mmCIF file of C-alpha atoms and ligand atoms in Angstrom:
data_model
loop_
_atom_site.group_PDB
_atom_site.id
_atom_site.type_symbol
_atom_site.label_atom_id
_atom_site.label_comp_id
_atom_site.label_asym_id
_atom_site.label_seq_id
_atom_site.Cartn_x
_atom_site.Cartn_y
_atom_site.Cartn_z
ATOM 1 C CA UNK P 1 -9.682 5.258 -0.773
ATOM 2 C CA UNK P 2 -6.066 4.526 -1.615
ATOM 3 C CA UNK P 3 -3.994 6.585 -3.902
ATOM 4 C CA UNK P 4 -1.414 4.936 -6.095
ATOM 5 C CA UNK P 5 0.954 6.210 -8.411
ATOM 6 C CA UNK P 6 3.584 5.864 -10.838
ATOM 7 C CA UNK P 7 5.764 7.635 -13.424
ATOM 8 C CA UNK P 8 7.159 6.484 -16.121
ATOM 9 C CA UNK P 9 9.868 7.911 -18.674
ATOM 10 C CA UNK P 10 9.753 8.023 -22.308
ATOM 11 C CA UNK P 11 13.267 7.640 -22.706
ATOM 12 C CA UNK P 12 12.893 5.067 -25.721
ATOM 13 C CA UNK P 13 10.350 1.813 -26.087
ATOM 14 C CA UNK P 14 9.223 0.353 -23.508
ATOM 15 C CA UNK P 15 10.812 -3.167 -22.434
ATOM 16 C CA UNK P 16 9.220 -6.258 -20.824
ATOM 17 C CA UNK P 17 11.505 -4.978 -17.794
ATOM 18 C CA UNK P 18 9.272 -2.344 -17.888
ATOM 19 C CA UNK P 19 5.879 -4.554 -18.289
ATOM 20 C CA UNK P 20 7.060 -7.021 -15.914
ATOM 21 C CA UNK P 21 8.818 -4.624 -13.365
ATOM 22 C CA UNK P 22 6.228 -1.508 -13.459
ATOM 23 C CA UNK P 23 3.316 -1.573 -15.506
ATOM 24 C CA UNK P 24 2.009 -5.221 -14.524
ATOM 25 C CA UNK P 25 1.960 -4.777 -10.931
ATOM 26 C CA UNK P 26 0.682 -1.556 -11.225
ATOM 27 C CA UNK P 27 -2.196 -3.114 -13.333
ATOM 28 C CA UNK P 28 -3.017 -5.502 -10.847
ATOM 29 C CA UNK P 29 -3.634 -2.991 -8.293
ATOM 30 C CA UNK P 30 -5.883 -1.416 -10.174
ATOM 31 C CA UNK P 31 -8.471 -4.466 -9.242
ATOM 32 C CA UNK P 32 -8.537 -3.753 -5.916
ATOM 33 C CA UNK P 33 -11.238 -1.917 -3.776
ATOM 34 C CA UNK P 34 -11.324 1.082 -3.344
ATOM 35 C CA UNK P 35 -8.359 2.114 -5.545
ATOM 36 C CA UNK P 36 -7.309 5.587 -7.519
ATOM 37 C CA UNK P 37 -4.693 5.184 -9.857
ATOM 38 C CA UNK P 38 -2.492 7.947 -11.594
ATOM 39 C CA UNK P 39 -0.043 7.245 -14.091
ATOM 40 C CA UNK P 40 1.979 9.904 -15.415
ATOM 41 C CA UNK P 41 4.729 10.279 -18.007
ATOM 42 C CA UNK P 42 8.020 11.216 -16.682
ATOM 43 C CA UNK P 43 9.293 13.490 -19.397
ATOM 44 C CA UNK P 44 10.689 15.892 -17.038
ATOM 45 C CA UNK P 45 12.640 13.107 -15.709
ATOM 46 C CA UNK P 46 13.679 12.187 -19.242
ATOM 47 C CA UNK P 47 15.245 15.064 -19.805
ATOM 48 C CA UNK P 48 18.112 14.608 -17.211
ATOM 49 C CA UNK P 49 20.018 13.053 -19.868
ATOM 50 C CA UNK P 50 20.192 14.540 -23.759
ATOM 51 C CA UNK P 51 17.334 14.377 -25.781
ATOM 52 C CA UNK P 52 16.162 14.236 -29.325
ATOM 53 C CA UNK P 53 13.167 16.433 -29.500
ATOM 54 C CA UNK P 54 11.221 14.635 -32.345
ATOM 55 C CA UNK P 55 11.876 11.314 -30.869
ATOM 56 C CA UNK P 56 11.192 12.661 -27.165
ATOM 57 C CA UNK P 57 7.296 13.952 -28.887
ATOM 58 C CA UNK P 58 6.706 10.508 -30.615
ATOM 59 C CA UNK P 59 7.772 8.081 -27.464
ATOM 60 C CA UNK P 60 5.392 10.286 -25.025
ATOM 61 C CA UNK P 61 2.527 9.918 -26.914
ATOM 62 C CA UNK P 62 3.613 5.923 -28.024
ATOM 63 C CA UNK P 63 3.840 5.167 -24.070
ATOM 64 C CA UNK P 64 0.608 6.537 -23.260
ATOM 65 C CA UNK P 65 -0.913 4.703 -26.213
ATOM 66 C CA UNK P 66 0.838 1.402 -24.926
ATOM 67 C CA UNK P 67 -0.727 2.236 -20.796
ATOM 68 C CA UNK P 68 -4.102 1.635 -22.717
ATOM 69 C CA UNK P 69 -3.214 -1.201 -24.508
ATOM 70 C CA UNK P 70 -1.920 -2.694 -21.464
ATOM 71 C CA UNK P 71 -5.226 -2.341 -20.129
ATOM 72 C CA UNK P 72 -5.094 0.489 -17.937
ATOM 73 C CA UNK P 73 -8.525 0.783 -16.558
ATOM 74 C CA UNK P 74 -9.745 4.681 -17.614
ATOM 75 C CA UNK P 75 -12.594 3.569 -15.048
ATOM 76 C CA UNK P 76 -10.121 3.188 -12.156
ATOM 77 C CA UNK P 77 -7.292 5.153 -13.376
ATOM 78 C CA UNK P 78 -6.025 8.408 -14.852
ATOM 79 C CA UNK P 79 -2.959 9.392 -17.499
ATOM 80 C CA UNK P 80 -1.240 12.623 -17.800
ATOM 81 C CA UNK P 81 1.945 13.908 -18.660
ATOM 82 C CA UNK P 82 4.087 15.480 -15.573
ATOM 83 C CA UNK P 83 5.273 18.440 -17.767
ATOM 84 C CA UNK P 84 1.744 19.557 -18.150
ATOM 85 C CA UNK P 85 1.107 20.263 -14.457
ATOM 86 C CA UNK P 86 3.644 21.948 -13.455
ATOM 87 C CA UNK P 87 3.149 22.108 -10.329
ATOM 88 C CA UNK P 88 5.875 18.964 -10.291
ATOM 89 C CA UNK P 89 8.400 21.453 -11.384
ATOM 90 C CA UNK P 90 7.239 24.045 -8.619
ATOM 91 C CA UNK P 91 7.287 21.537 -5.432
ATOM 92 C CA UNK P 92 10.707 20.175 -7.166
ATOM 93 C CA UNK P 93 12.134 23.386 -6.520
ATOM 94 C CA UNK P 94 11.341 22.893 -3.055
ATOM 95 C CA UNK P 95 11.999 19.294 -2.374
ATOM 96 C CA UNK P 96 15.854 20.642 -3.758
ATOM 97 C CA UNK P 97 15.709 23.200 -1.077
ATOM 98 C CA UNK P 98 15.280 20.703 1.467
ATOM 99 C CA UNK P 99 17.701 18.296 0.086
ATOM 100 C CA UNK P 100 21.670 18.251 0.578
ATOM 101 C CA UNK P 101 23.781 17.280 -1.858
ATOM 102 C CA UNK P 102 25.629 14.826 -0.213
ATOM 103 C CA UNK P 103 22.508 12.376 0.317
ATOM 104 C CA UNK P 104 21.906 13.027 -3.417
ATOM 105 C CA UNK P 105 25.359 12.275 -5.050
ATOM 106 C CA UNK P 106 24.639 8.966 -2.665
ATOM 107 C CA UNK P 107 22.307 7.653 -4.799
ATOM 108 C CA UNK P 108 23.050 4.499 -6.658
ATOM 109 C CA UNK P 109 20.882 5.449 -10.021
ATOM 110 C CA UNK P 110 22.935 9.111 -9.917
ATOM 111 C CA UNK P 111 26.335 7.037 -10.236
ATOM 112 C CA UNK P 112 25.513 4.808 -12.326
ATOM 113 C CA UNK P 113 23.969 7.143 -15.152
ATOM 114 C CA UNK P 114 27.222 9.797 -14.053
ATOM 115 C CA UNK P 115 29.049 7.281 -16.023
ATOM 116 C CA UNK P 116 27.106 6.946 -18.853
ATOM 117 C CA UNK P 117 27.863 10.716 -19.823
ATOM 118 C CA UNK P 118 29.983 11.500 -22.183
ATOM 119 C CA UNK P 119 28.937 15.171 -22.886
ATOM 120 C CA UNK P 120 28.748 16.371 -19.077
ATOM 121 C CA UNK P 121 26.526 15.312 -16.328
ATOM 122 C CA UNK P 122 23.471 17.496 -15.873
ATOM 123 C CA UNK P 123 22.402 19.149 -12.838
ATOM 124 C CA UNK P 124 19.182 17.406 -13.196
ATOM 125 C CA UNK P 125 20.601 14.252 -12.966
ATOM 126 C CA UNK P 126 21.616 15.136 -9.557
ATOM 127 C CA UNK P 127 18.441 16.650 -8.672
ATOM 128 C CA UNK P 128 16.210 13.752 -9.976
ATOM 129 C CA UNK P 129 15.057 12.247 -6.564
ATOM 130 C CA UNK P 130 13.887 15.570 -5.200
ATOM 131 C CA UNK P 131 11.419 15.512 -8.467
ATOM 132 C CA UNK P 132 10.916 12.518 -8.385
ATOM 133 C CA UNK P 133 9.977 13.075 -4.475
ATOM 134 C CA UNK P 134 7.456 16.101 -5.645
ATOM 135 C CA UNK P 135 5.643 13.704 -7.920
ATOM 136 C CA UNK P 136 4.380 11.498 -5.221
ATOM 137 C CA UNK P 137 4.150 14.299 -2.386
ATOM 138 C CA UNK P 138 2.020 16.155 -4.599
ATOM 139 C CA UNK P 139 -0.826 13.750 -4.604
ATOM 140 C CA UNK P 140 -1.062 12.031 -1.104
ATOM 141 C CA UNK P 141 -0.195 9.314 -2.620
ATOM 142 C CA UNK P 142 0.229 5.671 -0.441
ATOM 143 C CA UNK P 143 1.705 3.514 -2.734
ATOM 144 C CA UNK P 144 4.346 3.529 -5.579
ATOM 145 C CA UNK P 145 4.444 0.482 -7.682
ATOM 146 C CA UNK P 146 8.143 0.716 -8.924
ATOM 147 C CA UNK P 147 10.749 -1.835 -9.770
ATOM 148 C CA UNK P 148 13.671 -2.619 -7.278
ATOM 149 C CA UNK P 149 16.042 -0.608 -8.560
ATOM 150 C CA UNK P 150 13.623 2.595 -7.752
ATOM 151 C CA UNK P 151 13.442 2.006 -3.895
ATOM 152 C CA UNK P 152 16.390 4.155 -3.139
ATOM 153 C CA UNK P 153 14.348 6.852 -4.754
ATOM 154 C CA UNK P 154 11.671 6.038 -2.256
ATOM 155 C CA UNK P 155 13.635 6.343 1.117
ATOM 156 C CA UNK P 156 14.589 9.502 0.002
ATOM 157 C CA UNK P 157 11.115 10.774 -0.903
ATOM 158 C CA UNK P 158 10.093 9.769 2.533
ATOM 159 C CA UNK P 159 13.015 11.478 4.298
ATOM 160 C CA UNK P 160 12.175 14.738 2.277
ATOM 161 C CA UNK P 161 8.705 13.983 3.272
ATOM 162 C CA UNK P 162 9.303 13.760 6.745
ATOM 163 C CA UNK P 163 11.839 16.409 7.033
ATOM 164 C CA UNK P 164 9.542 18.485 5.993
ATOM 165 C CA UNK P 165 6.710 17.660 8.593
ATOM 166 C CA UNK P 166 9.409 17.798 11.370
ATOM 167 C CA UNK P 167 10.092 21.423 10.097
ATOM 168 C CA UNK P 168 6.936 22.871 8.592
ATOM 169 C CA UNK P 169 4.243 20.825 10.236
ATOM 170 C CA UNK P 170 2.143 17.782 8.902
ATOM 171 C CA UNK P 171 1.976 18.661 4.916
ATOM 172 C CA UNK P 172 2.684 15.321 3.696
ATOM 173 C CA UNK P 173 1.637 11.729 3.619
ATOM 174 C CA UNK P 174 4.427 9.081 3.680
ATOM 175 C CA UNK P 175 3.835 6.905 0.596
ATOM 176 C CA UNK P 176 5.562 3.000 0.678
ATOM 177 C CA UNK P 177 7.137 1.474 -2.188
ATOM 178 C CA UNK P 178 5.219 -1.365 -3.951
ATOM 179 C CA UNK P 179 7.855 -4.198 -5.205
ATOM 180 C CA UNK P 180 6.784 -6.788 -7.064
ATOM 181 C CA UNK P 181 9.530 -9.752 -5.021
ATOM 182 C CA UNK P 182 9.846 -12.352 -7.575
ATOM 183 C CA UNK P 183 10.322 -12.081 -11.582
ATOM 184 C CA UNK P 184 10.275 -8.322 -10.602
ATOM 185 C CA UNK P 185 14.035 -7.692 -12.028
ATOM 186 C CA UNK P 186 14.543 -8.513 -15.297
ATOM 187 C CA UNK P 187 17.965 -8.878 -16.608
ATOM 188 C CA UNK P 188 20.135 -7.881 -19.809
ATOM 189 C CA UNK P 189 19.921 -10.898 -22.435
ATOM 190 C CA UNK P 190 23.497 -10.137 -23.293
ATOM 191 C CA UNK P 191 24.736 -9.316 -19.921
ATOM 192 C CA UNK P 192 22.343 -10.511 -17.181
ATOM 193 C CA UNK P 193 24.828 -9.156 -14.744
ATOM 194 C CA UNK P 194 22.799 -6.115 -15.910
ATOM 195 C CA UNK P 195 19.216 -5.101 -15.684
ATOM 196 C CA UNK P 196 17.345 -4.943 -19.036
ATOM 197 C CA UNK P 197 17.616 -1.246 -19.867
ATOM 198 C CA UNK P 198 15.529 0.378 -23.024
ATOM 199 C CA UNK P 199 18.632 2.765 -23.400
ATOM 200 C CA UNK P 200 21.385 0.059 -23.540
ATOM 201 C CA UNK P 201 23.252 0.458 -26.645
ATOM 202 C CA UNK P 202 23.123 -2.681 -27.774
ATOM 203 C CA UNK P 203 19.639 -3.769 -28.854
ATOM 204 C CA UNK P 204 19.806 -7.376 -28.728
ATOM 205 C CA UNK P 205 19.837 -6.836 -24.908
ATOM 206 C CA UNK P 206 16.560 -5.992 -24.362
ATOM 207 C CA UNK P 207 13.083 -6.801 -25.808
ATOM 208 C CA UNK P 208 10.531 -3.838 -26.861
ATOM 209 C CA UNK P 209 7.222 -4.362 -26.240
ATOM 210 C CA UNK P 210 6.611 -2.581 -29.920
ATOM 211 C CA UNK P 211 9.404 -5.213 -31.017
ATOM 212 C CA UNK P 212 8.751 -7.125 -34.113
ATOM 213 C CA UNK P 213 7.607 -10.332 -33.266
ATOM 214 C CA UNK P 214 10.439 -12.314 -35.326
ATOM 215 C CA UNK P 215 13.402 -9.866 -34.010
ATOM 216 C CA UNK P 216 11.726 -10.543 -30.351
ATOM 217 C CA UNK P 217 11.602 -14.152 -31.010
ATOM 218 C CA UNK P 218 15.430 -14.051 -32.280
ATOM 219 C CA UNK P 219 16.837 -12.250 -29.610
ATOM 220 C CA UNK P 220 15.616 -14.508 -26.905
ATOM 221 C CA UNK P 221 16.680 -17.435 -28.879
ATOM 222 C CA UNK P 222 20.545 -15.949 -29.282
ATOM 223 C CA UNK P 223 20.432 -14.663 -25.379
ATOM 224 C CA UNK P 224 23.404 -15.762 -23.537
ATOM 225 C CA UNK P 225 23.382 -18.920 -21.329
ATOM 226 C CA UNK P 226 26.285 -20.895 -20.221
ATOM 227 C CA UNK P 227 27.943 -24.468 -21.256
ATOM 228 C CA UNK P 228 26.465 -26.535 -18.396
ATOM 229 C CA UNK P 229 22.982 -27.362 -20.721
ATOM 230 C CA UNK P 230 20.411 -28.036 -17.643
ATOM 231 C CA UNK P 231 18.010 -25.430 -17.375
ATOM 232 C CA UNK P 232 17.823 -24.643 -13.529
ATOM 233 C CA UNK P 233 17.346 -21.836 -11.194
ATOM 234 C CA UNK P 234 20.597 -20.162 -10.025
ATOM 235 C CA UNK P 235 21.370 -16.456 -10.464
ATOM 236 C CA UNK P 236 25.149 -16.864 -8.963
ATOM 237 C CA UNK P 237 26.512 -19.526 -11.585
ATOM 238 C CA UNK P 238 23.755 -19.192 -14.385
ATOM 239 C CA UNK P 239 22.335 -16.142 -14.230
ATOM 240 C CA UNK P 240 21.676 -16.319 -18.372
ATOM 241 C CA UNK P 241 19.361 -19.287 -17.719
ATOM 242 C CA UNK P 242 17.763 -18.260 -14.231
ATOM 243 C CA UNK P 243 16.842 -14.712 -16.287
ATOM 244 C CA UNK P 244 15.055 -16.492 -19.045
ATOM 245 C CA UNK P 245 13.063 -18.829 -16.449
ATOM 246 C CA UNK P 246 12.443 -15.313 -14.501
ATOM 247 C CA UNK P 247 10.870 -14.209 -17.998
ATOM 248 C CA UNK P 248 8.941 -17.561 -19.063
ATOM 249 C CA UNK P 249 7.287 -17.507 -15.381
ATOM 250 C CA UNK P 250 6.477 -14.218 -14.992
ATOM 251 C CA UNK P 251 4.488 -14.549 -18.283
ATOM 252 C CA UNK P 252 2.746 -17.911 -17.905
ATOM 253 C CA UNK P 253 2.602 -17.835 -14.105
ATOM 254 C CA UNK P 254 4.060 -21.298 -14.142
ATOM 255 C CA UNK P 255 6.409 -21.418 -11.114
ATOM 256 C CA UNK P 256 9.785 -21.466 -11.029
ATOM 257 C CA UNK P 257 10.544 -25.336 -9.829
ATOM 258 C CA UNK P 258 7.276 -26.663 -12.340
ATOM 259 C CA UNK P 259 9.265 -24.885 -15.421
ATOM 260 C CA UNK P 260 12.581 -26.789 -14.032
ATOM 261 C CA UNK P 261 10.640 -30.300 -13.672
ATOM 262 C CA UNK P 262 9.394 -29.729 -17.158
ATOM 263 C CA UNK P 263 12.515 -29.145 -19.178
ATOM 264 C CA UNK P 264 14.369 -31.586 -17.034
ATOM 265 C CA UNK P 265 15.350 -33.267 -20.121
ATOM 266 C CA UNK P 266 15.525 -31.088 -22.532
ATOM 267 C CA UNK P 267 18.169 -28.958 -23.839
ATOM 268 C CA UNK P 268 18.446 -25.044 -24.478
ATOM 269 C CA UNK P 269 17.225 -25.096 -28.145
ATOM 270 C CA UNK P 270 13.657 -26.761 -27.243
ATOM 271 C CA UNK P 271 13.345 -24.203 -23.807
ATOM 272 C CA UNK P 272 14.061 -20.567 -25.776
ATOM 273 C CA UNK P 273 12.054 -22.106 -28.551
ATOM 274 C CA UNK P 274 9.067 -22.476 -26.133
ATOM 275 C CA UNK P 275 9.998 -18.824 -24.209
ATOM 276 C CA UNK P 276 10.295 -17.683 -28.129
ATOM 277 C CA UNK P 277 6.776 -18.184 -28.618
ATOM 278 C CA UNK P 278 5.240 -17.266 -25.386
ATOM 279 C CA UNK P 279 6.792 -13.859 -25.613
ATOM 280 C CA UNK P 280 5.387 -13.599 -29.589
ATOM 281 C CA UNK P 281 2.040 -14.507 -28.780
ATOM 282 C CA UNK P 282 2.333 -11.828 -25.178
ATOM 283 C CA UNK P 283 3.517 -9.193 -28.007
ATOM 284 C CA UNK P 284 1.039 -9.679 -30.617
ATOM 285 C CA UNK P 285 -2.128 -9.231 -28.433
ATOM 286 C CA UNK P 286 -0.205 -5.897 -26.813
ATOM 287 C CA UNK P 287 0.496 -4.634 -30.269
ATOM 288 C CA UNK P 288 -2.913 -5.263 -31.684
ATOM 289 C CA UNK P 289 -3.826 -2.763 -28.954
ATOM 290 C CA UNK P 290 -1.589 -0.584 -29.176
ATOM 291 C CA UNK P 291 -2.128 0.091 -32.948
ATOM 292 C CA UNK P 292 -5.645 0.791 -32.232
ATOM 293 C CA UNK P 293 -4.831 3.328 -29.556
ATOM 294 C CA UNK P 294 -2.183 5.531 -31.375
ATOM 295 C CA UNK P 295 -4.425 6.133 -34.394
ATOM 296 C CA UNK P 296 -7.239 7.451 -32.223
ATOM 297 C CA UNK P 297 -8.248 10.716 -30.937
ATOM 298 C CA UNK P 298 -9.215 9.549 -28.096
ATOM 299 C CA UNK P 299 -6.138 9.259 -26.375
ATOM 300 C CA UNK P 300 -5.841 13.292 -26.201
ATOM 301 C CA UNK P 301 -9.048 13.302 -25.044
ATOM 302 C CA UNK P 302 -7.703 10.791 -22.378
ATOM 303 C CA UNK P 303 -4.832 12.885 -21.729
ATOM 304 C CA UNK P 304 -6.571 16.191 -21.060
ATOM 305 C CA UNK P 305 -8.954 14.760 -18.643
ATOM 306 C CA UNK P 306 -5.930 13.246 -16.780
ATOM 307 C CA UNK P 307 -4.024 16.149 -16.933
ATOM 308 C CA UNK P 308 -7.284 18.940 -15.651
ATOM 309 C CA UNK P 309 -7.825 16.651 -12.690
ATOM 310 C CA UNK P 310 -4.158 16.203 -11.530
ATOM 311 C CA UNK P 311 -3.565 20.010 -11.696
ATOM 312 C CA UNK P 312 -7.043 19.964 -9.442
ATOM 313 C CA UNK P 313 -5.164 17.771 -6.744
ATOM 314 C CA UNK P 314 -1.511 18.950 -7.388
ATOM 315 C CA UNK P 315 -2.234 22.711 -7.203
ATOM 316 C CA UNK P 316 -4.186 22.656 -3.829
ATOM 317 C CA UNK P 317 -1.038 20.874 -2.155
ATOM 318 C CA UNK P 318 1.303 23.567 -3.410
ATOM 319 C CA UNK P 319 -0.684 26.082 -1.941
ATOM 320 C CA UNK P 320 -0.727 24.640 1.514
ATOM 321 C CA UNK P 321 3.124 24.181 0.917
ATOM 322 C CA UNK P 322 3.875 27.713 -0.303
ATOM 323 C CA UNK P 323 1.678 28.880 2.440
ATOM 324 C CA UNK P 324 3.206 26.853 5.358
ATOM 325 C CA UNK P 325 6.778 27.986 4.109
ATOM 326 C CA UNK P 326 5.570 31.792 3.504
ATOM 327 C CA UNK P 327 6.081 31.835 0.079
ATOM 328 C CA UNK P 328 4.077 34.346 -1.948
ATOM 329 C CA UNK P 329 1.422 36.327 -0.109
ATOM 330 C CA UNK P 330 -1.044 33.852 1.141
HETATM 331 P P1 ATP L 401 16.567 3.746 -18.719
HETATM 332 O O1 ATP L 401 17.356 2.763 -19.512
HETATM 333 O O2 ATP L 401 16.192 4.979 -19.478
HETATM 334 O O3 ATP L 401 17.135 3.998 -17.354
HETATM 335 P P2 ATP L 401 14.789 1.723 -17.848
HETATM 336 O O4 ATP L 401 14.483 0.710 -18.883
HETATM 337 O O5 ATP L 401 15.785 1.358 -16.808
HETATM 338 O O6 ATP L 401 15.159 3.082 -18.517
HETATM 339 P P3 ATP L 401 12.932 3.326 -16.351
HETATM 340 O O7 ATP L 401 12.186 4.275 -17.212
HETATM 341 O O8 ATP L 401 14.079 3.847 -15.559
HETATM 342 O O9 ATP L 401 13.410 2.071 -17.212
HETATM 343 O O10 ATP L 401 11.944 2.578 -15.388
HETATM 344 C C1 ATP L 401 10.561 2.435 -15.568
HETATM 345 C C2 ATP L 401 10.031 1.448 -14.555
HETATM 346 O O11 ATP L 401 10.378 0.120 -14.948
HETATM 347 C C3 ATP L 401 10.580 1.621 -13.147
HETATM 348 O O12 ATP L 401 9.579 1.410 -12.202
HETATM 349 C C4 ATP L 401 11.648 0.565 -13.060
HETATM 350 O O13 ATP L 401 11.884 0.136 -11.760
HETATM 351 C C5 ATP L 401 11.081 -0.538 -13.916
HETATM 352 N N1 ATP L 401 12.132 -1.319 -14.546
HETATM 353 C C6 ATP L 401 13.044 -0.853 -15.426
HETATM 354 N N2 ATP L 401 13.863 -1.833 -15.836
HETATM 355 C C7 ATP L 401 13.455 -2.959 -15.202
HETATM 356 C C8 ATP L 401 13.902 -4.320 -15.207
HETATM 357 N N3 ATP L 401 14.918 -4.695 -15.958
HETATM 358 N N4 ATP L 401 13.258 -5.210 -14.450
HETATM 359 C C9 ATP L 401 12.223 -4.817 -13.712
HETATM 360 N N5 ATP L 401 11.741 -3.577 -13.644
HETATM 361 C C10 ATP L 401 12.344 -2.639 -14.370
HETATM 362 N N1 LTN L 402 12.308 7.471 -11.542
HETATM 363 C C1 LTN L 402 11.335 6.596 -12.102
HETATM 364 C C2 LTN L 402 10.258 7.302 -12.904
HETATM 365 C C3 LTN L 402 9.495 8.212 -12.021
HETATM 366 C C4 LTN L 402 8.586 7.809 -10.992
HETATM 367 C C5 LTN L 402 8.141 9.010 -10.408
HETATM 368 C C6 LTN L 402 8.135 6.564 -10.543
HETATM 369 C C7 LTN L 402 9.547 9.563 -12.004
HETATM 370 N N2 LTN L 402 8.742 10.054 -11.047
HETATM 371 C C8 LTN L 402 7.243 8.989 -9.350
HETATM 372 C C9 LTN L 402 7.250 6.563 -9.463
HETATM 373 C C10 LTN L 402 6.814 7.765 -8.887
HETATM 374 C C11 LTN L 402 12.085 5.643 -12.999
HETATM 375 O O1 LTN L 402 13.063 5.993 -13.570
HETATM 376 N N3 LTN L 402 11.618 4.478 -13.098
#
C-alpha cells in the first residue's frame, strides 16, 4: 500500500494554482491501486506569517469543505487539520534540532516571503521546512503531490530524514516529491513573471475557486498579454499568452499545439472569451459542491474521523523517535 500526502494552508481562498498545481494531481492519485491518501490543513504553517483569527477559523473549515467538493474520495482518503494532532508540532521540534540554520535561511520560499514582511520576520518562517519535514516523516509517507515551487521543501525533508537514520538508526522512510511537469505552474494574470499567489495583494491576479463567476470571467478577460496578437506558446517573449494556454489546457486537456492550431486565426478577444467560459462553467460545478458541503454537519464528522486516525499513525512514530533519541523515559 502506498501512502500519499499533502498539506495545504488556509492562508486565504484557494486559487486554480492551487487546483491545478496541488489538489488535481493529488486527486488523480487517489484512483490508483492500492492507494492511502491524507490531506491535511496546514494551519500551523499558516501561521508563519500574521493572522486574522476570525478569517484564519472560516478559511480552515471553507478549504476542507472545497477538498470534498473537489471530489476527494472519503473511501480512499482522509482530512484532518495538522493543529489537531500535535504530534506535528512535537517531531517539528525535533526536525529543528537536527536542522542548521544556514541550510534553512537557503531556502528560496524563506527569502522570498522575508521580503514580504513588513512587521518582522517570524521565527517560524525560518523554521517552516523542518515542520513541514515532520508532516511527511510522521506518516511513512512515499509520495508528496506538491507544486514546483515546494520541491526545495522536499530535498530538505529527505536530508533531515536521512540525517537522522545516519545518526539514530532507520526511523524514517524517504518520501519523493510528486510534480505534476506540464500546466503544473500557474502564473500571476497581472504579472506572469510571478506565480499565481492567493495572498498577492492585488486580486485581479489570481482566480478563487469560490470566485464569482462574472469577476472570474472578467479577470481572465483583462489579464495581461502582449502587442504581438498570435496566440502561441512561448514563456520567454509571451509569457501573458503561454500562461493563459497553460490554464485553457490544463482544464480541457486539449494540448498545447491543438489550442495553437485552433486559434490560429483568431485574435485575443475571441481566445479569453472561450478560456472565460471554460473557467465559469469549471467554477460553477465546484461551487455547487462546495455550497452543499459547508452547510453540512458532516464535514466535522469527516474531520474527526481524519483527525482520530492520524493521531493513531502519528503518535506511534513519535514514540519510536523519542525513544531512539532517549527522550522521556521509555
Ligand atoms: P501563499 O500565497 O499563501 O504562499 P499559495 O497560493 O502560493 O499561497 P500555498 O498554500 O503555498 O499556495 O500552496 C498550496 C499548494 O499549491 C502547494 O502544493 C503549491 O505548490 C501549489 N501551488 C501554489 N501556487 C501554485 C501555482 N501558481 N501553480 C501551481 N501550483 C501552485
Ligand atoms: N508548504 C506547503 C504546505 C505544506 C505541505 C506539508 C505540503 C505544509 N506541510 C506537507 C506537503 C506536505 C505549501 O506551502 N504549499
Amino acid at each position: 500500500m502506498k501512502r500519499i500526502l499533502t498539506g495545504i494552508q488556509p492562508s486565504g481562498h484557494i486559487t486554480l494554482g492551487n487546483y491545478l498545481g496541488a489538489i488535481r494531481p493529488l486527486l488523480a492519485l487517489q484512483n490508483e491501486e492500492d492507494v492511502e491518501l491524507l490531506v491535511f490543513i496546514a494551519d500551523l504553517h499558516a501561521i508563519t506569517v500574521p493572522q486574522d483569527r476570525v478569517a484564519l477559523r472560516h478559511n480552515i473549515k471553507e478549504l476542507a469543505a472545497l477538498f470534498l467538493a473537489c471530489g476527494l474520495d472519503l473511501n480512499k482518503a482522509h482530512m484532518f487539520i495538522q493543529s489537531e494532532v500535535p504530534c506535528h508540532n512535537q517531531l517539528g521540534w525535533v526536525m529543528e534540532c537536527n536542522s542548521y540554520i544556514g541550510e534553512l535561511e537557503r531556502m528560496t520560499q524563506f527569502k522570498d516571503k522575508k521580503q514580504k514582511q513588513t512587521d518582522g520576520v517570524s521565527a517560524g518562517l525560518l523554521t517552516y521546512p523542518p515542520l513541514m519535514a515532520a508532516d511527511i516523516l510522521l506518516y511513512d509517507t512515499d509520495l508528496v503531490p506538491v507544486g514546483e515551487d515546494q520541491k526545495q521543501h522536499l530535498e530538505i525533508t529527505r536530508n533531515l530524514a536521512s540525517r537522522f537514520n545516519n545518526k539514530y538508526g532507520e526511523t524514517f522512510k524517504l518520501p519523493e516529491p510528486y510534480i505534476l511537469k506540464t500546466g503544473a505552474r500557474v502564473m500571476s494574470l497581472v504579472d506572469p513573471s510571478k506565480k499565481m499567489s492567493k495572498s498577492d495583494s492585488n486580486p485581479k491576479a489570481f482566480i478563487s475557486i469560490l470566485d464569482d463567476i462574472n469577476v472570474a470571467k472578467k479577470k481572465i478577460k483583462s489579464a495581461i498579454t502582449d502587442s504581438e496578437g498570435s496566440i502561441r506558446y512561448d514563456v520567454e517573449n509571451k509569457p501573458g499568452v503561454s500562461n493563459l494556454l497553460t490554464i485553457y489546457s490544463s482544464l480541457t486537456n486539449e494540448s498545447i499545439a491543438d489550442l495553437e492550431t485552433k486559434y490560429a486565426n483568431s485574435n485575443y478577444q475571441v481566445f479569453k472569451e472561450d478560456l472565460a467560459n471554460i473557467v465559469g462553467d469549471f467554477l460553477s460545478k465546484i461551487q455547487e459542491k462546495y455550497n452543499y458541503y459547508i452547510n453540512s454537519s458532516d464535514l466535522d464528522l469527516i474531520l474527526n474521523s481524519g483527525r482520530d486516525l492520524a493521531y493513531h499513525y502519528a503518535s506511534r512514530k513519535l514514540q519510536k523517535v523519542y525513544h531512539k533519541m532517549g527522550i522521556g523515559r521509555y
